[in-house]
PDB file of C-alpha atoms in Angstrom:
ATOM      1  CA  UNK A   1      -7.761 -13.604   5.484  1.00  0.00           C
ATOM      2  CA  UNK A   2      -4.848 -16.385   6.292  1.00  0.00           C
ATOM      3  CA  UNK A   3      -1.734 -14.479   6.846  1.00  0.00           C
ATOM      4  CA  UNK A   4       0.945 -16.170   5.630  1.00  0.00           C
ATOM      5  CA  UNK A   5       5.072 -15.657   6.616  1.00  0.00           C
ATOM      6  CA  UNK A   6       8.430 -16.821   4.970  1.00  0.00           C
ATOM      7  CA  UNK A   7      11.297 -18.172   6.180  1.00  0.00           C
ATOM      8  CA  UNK A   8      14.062 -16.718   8.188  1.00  0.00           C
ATOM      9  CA  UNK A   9      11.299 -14.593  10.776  1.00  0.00           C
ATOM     10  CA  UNK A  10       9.897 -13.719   7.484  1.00  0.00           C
ATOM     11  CA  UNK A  11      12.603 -11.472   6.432  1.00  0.00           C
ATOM     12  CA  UNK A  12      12.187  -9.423   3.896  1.00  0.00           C
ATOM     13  CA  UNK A  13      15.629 -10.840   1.747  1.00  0.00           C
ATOM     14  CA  UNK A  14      14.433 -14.088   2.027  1.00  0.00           C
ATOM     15  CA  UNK A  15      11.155 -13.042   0.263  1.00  0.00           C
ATOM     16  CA  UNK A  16      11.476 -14.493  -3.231  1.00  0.00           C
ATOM     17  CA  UNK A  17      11.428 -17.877  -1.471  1.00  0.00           C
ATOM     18  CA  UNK A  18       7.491 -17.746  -0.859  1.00  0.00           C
ATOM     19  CA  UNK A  19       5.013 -18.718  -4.182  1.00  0.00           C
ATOM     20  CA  UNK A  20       1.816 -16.917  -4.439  1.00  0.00           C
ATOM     21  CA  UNK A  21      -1.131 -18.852  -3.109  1.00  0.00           C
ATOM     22  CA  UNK A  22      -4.254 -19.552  -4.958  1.00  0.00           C
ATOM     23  CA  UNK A  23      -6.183 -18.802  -1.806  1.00  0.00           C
ATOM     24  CA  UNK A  24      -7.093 -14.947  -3.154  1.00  0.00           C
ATOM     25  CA  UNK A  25      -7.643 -13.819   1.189  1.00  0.00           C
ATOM     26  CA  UNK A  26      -4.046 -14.518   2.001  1.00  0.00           C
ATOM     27  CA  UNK A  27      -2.428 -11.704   3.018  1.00  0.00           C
ATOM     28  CA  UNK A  28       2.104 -12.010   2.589  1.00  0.00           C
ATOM     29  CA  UNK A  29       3.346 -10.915   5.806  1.00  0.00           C
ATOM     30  CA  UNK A  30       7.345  -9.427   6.154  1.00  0.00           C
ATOM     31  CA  UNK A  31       9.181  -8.637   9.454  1.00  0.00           C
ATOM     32  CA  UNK A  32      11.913  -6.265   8.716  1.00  0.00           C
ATOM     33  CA  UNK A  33      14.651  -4.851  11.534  1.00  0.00           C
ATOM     34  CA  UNK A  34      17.444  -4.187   9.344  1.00  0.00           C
ATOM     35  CA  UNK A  35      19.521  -2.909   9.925  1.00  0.00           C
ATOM     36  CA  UNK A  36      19.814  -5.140  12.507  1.00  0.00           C
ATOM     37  CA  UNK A  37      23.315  -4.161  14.384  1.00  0.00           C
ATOM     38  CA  UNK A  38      20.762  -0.528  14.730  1.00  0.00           C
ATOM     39  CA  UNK A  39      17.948  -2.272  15.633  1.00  0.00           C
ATOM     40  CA  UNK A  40      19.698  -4.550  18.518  1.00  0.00           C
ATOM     41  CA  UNK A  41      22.740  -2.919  19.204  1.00  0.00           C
ATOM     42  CA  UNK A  42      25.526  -4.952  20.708  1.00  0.00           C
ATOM     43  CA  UNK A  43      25.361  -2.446  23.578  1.00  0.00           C
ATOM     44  CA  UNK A  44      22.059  -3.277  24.807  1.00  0.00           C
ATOM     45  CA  UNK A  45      20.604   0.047  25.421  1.00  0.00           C
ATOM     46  CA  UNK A  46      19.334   3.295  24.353  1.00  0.00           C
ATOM     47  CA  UNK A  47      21.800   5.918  22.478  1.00  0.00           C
ATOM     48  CA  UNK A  48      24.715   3.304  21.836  1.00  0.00           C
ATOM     49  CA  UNK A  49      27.933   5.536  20.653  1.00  0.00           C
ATOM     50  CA  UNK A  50      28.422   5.591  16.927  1.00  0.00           C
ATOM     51  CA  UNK A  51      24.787   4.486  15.824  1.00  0.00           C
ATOM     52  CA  UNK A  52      22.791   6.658  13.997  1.00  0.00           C
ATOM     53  CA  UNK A  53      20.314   6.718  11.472  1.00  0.00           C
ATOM     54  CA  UNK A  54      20.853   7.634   8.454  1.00  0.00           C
ATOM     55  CA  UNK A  55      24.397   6.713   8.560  1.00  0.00           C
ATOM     56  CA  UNK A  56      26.884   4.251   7.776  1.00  0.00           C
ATOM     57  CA  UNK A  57      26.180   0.625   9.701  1.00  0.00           C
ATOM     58  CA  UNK A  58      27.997  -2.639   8.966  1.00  0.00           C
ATOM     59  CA  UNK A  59      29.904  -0.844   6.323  1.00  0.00           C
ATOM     60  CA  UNK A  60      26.600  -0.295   4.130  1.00  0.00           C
ATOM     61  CA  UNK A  61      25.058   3.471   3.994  1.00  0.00           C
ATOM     62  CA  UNK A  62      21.562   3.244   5.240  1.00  0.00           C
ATOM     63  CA  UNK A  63      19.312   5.731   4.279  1.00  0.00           C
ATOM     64  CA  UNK A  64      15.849   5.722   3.554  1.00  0.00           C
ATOM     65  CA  UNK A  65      16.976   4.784  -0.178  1.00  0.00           C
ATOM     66  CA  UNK A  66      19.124   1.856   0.942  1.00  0.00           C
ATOM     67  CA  UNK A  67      15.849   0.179   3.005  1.00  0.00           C
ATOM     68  CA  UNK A  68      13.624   0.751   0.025  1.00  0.00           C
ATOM     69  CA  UNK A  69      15.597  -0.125  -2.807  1.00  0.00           C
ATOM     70  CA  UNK A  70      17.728  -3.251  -1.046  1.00  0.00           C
ATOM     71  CA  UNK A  71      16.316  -4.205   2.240  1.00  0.00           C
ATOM     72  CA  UNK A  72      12.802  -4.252   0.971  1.00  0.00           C
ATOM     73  CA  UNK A  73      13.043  -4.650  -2.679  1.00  0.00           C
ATOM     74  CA  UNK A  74      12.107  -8.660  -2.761  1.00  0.00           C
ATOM     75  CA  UNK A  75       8.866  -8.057  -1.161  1.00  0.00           C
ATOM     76  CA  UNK A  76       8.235  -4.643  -3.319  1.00  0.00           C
ATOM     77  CA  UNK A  77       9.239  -7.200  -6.225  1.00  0.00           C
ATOM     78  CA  UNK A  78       6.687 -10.154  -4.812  1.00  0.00           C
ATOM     79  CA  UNK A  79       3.887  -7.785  -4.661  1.00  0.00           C
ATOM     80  CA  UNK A  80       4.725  -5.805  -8.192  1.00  0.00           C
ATOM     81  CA  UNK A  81       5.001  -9.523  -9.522  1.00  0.00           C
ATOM     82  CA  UNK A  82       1.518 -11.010  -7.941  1.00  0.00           C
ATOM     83  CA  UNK A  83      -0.343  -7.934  -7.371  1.00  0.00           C
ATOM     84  CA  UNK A  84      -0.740  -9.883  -3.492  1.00  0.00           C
ATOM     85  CA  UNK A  85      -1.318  -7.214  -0.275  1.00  0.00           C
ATOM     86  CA  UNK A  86       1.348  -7.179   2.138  1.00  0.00           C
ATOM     87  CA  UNK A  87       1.737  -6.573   5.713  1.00  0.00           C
ATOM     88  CA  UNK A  88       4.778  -5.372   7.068  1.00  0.00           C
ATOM     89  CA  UNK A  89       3.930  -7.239  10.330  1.00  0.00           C
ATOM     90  CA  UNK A  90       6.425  -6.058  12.672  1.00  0.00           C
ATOM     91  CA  UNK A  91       9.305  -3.377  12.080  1.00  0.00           C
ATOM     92  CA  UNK A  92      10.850  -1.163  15.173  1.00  0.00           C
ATOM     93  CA  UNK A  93      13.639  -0.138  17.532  1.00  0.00           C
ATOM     94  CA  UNK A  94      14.657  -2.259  20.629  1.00  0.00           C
ATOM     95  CA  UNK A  95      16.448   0.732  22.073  1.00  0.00           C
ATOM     96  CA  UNK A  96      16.245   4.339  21.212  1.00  0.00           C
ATOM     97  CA  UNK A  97      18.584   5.060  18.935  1.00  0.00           C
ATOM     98  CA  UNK A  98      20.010   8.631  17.247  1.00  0.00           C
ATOM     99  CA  UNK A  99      17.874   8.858  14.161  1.00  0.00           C
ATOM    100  CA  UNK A 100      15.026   6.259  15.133  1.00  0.00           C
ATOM    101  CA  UNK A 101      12.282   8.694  14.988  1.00  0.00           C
ATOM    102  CA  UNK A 102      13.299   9.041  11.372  1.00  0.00           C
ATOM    103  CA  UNK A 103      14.019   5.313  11.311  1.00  0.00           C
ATOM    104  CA  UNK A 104      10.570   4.182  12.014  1.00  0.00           C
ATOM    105  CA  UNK A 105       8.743   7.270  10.315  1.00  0.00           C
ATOM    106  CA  UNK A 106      11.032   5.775   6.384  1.00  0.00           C
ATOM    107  CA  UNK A 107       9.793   2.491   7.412  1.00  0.00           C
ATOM    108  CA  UNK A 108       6.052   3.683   7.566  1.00  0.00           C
ATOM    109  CA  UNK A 109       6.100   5.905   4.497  1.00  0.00           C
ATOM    110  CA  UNK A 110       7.846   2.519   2.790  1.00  0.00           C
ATOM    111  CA  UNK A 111       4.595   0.686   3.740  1.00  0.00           C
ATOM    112  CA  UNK A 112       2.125   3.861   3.108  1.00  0.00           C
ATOM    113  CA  UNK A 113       3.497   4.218  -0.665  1.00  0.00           C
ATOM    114  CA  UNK A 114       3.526   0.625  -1.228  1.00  0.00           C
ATOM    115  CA  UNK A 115      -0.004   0.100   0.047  1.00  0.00           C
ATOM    116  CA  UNK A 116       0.974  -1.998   2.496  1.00  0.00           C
ATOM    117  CA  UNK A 117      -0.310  -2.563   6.108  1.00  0.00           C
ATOM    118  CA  UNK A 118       1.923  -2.337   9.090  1.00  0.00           C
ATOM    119  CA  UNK A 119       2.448  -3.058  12.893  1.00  0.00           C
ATOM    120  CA  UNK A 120       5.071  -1.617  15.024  1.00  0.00           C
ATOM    121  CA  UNK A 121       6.726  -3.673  17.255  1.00  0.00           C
ATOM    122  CA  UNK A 122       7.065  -1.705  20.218  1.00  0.00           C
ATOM    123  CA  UNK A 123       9.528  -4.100  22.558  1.00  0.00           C
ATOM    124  CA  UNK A 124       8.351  -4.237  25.995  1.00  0.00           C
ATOM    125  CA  UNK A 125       9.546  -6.227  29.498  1.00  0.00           C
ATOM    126  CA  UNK A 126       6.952  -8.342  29.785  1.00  0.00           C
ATOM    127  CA  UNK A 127       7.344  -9.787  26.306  1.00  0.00           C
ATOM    128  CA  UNK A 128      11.085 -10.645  26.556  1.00  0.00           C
ATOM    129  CA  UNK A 129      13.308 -12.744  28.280  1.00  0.00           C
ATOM    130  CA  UNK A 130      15.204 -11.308  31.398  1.00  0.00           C
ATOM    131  CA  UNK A 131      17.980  -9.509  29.092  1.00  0.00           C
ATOM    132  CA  UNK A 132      15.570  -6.929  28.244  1.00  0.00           C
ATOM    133  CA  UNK A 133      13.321  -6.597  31.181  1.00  0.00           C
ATOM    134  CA  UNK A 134      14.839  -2.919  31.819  1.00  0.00           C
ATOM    135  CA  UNK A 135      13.392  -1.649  28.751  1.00  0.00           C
ATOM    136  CA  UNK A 136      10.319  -0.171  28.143  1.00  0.00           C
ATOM    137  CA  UNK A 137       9.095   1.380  25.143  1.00  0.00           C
ATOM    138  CA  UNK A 138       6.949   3.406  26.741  1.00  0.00           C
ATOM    139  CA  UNK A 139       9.190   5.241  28.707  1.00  0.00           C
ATOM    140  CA  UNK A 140      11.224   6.652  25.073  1.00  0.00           C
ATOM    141  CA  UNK A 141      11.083  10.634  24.517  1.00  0.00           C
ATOM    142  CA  UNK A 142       7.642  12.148  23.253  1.00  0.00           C
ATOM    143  CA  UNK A 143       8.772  11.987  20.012  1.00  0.00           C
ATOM    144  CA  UNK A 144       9.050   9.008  19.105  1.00  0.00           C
ATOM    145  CA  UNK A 145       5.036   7.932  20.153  1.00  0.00           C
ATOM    146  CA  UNK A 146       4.073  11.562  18.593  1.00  0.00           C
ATOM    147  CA  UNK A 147       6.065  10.471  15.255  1.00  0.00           C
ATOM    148  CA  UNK A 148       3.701   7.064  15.222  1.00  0.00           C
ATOM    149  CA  UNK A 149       0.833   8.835  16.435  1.00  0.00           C
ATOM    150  CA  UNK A 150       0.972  11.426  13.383  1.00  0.00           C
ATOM    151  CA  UNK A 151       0.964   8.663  10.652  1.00  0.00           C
ATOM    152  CA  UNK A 152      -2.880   7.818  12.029  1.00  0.00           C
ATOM    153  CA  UNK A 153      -4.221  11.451  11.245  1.00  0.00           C
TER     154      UNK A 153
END
């Protein structure tokens, strides 16, 4: 398989810019962190005052509806369209946030329903530049790794 990424990160709104390969082992790969002010809060840390998820973020209501229907909906569309796999290459939480257990489970069961394959990102020191290097994901309450560990049963 050749996995092959769009513009912008490979966001998922910039989606409708890729054209379907004739390669048939190409696999369309989408990154996806919105939203992204809940994602990578301004803050820089875990539990930042005011975000949660669901809730209202950037003046948009995001809900599990709002990521499936608008965030994602080009590369539903792409795939629908082609009849192309996907992988949802990398989707997560830099920081804990209120709600990211249920963040991160919508994303998977977005993936799961679409038939799509996935990676968490899960951020950690090492892989980041010095303004993150107190963060590590493995150090996040047990219920966020038990949430990921339960969509491998």
């Amino acid at each position: 398989p050749i996995i092959v990424q769009g513009p912008a990160w490979s966001g998922p709104r910039y989606f409708s810019l890729l054209s379907k390969q004739a390669d048939p082992y190409v696999i369309y790969d989408v990154h996806s962190y919105e939203p992204f002010s809940y994602t990578h809060p301004d803050c820089g840390g875990p539990n930042c005052g005011g975000l949660v998820y669901p809730g209202v973020l950037d003046g948009e209501a995001f809900d599990k509806k709002y990521l499936e229907e608008e965030v994602l909906a080009p590369v539903v569309k792409f795939q629908a369209t082609h009849g192309v796999p996907i992988l949802l290459g990398e989707f997560g939480l830099q920081f804990a946030q209120a709600g990211g257990v249920d963040f991160l489970d919508h994303y998977q069961e977005i993936a799961t329903k679409n038939g799509w394959h996935f990676c968490l990102w899960a951020y950690r020191p090492e892989t980041q530049n010095a303004t993150f290097v107190d963060f590590d994901a493995e150090k996040w309450k047990a219920g966020y790794w038990q949430e990921v560990l339960s969509w491998f049963p």
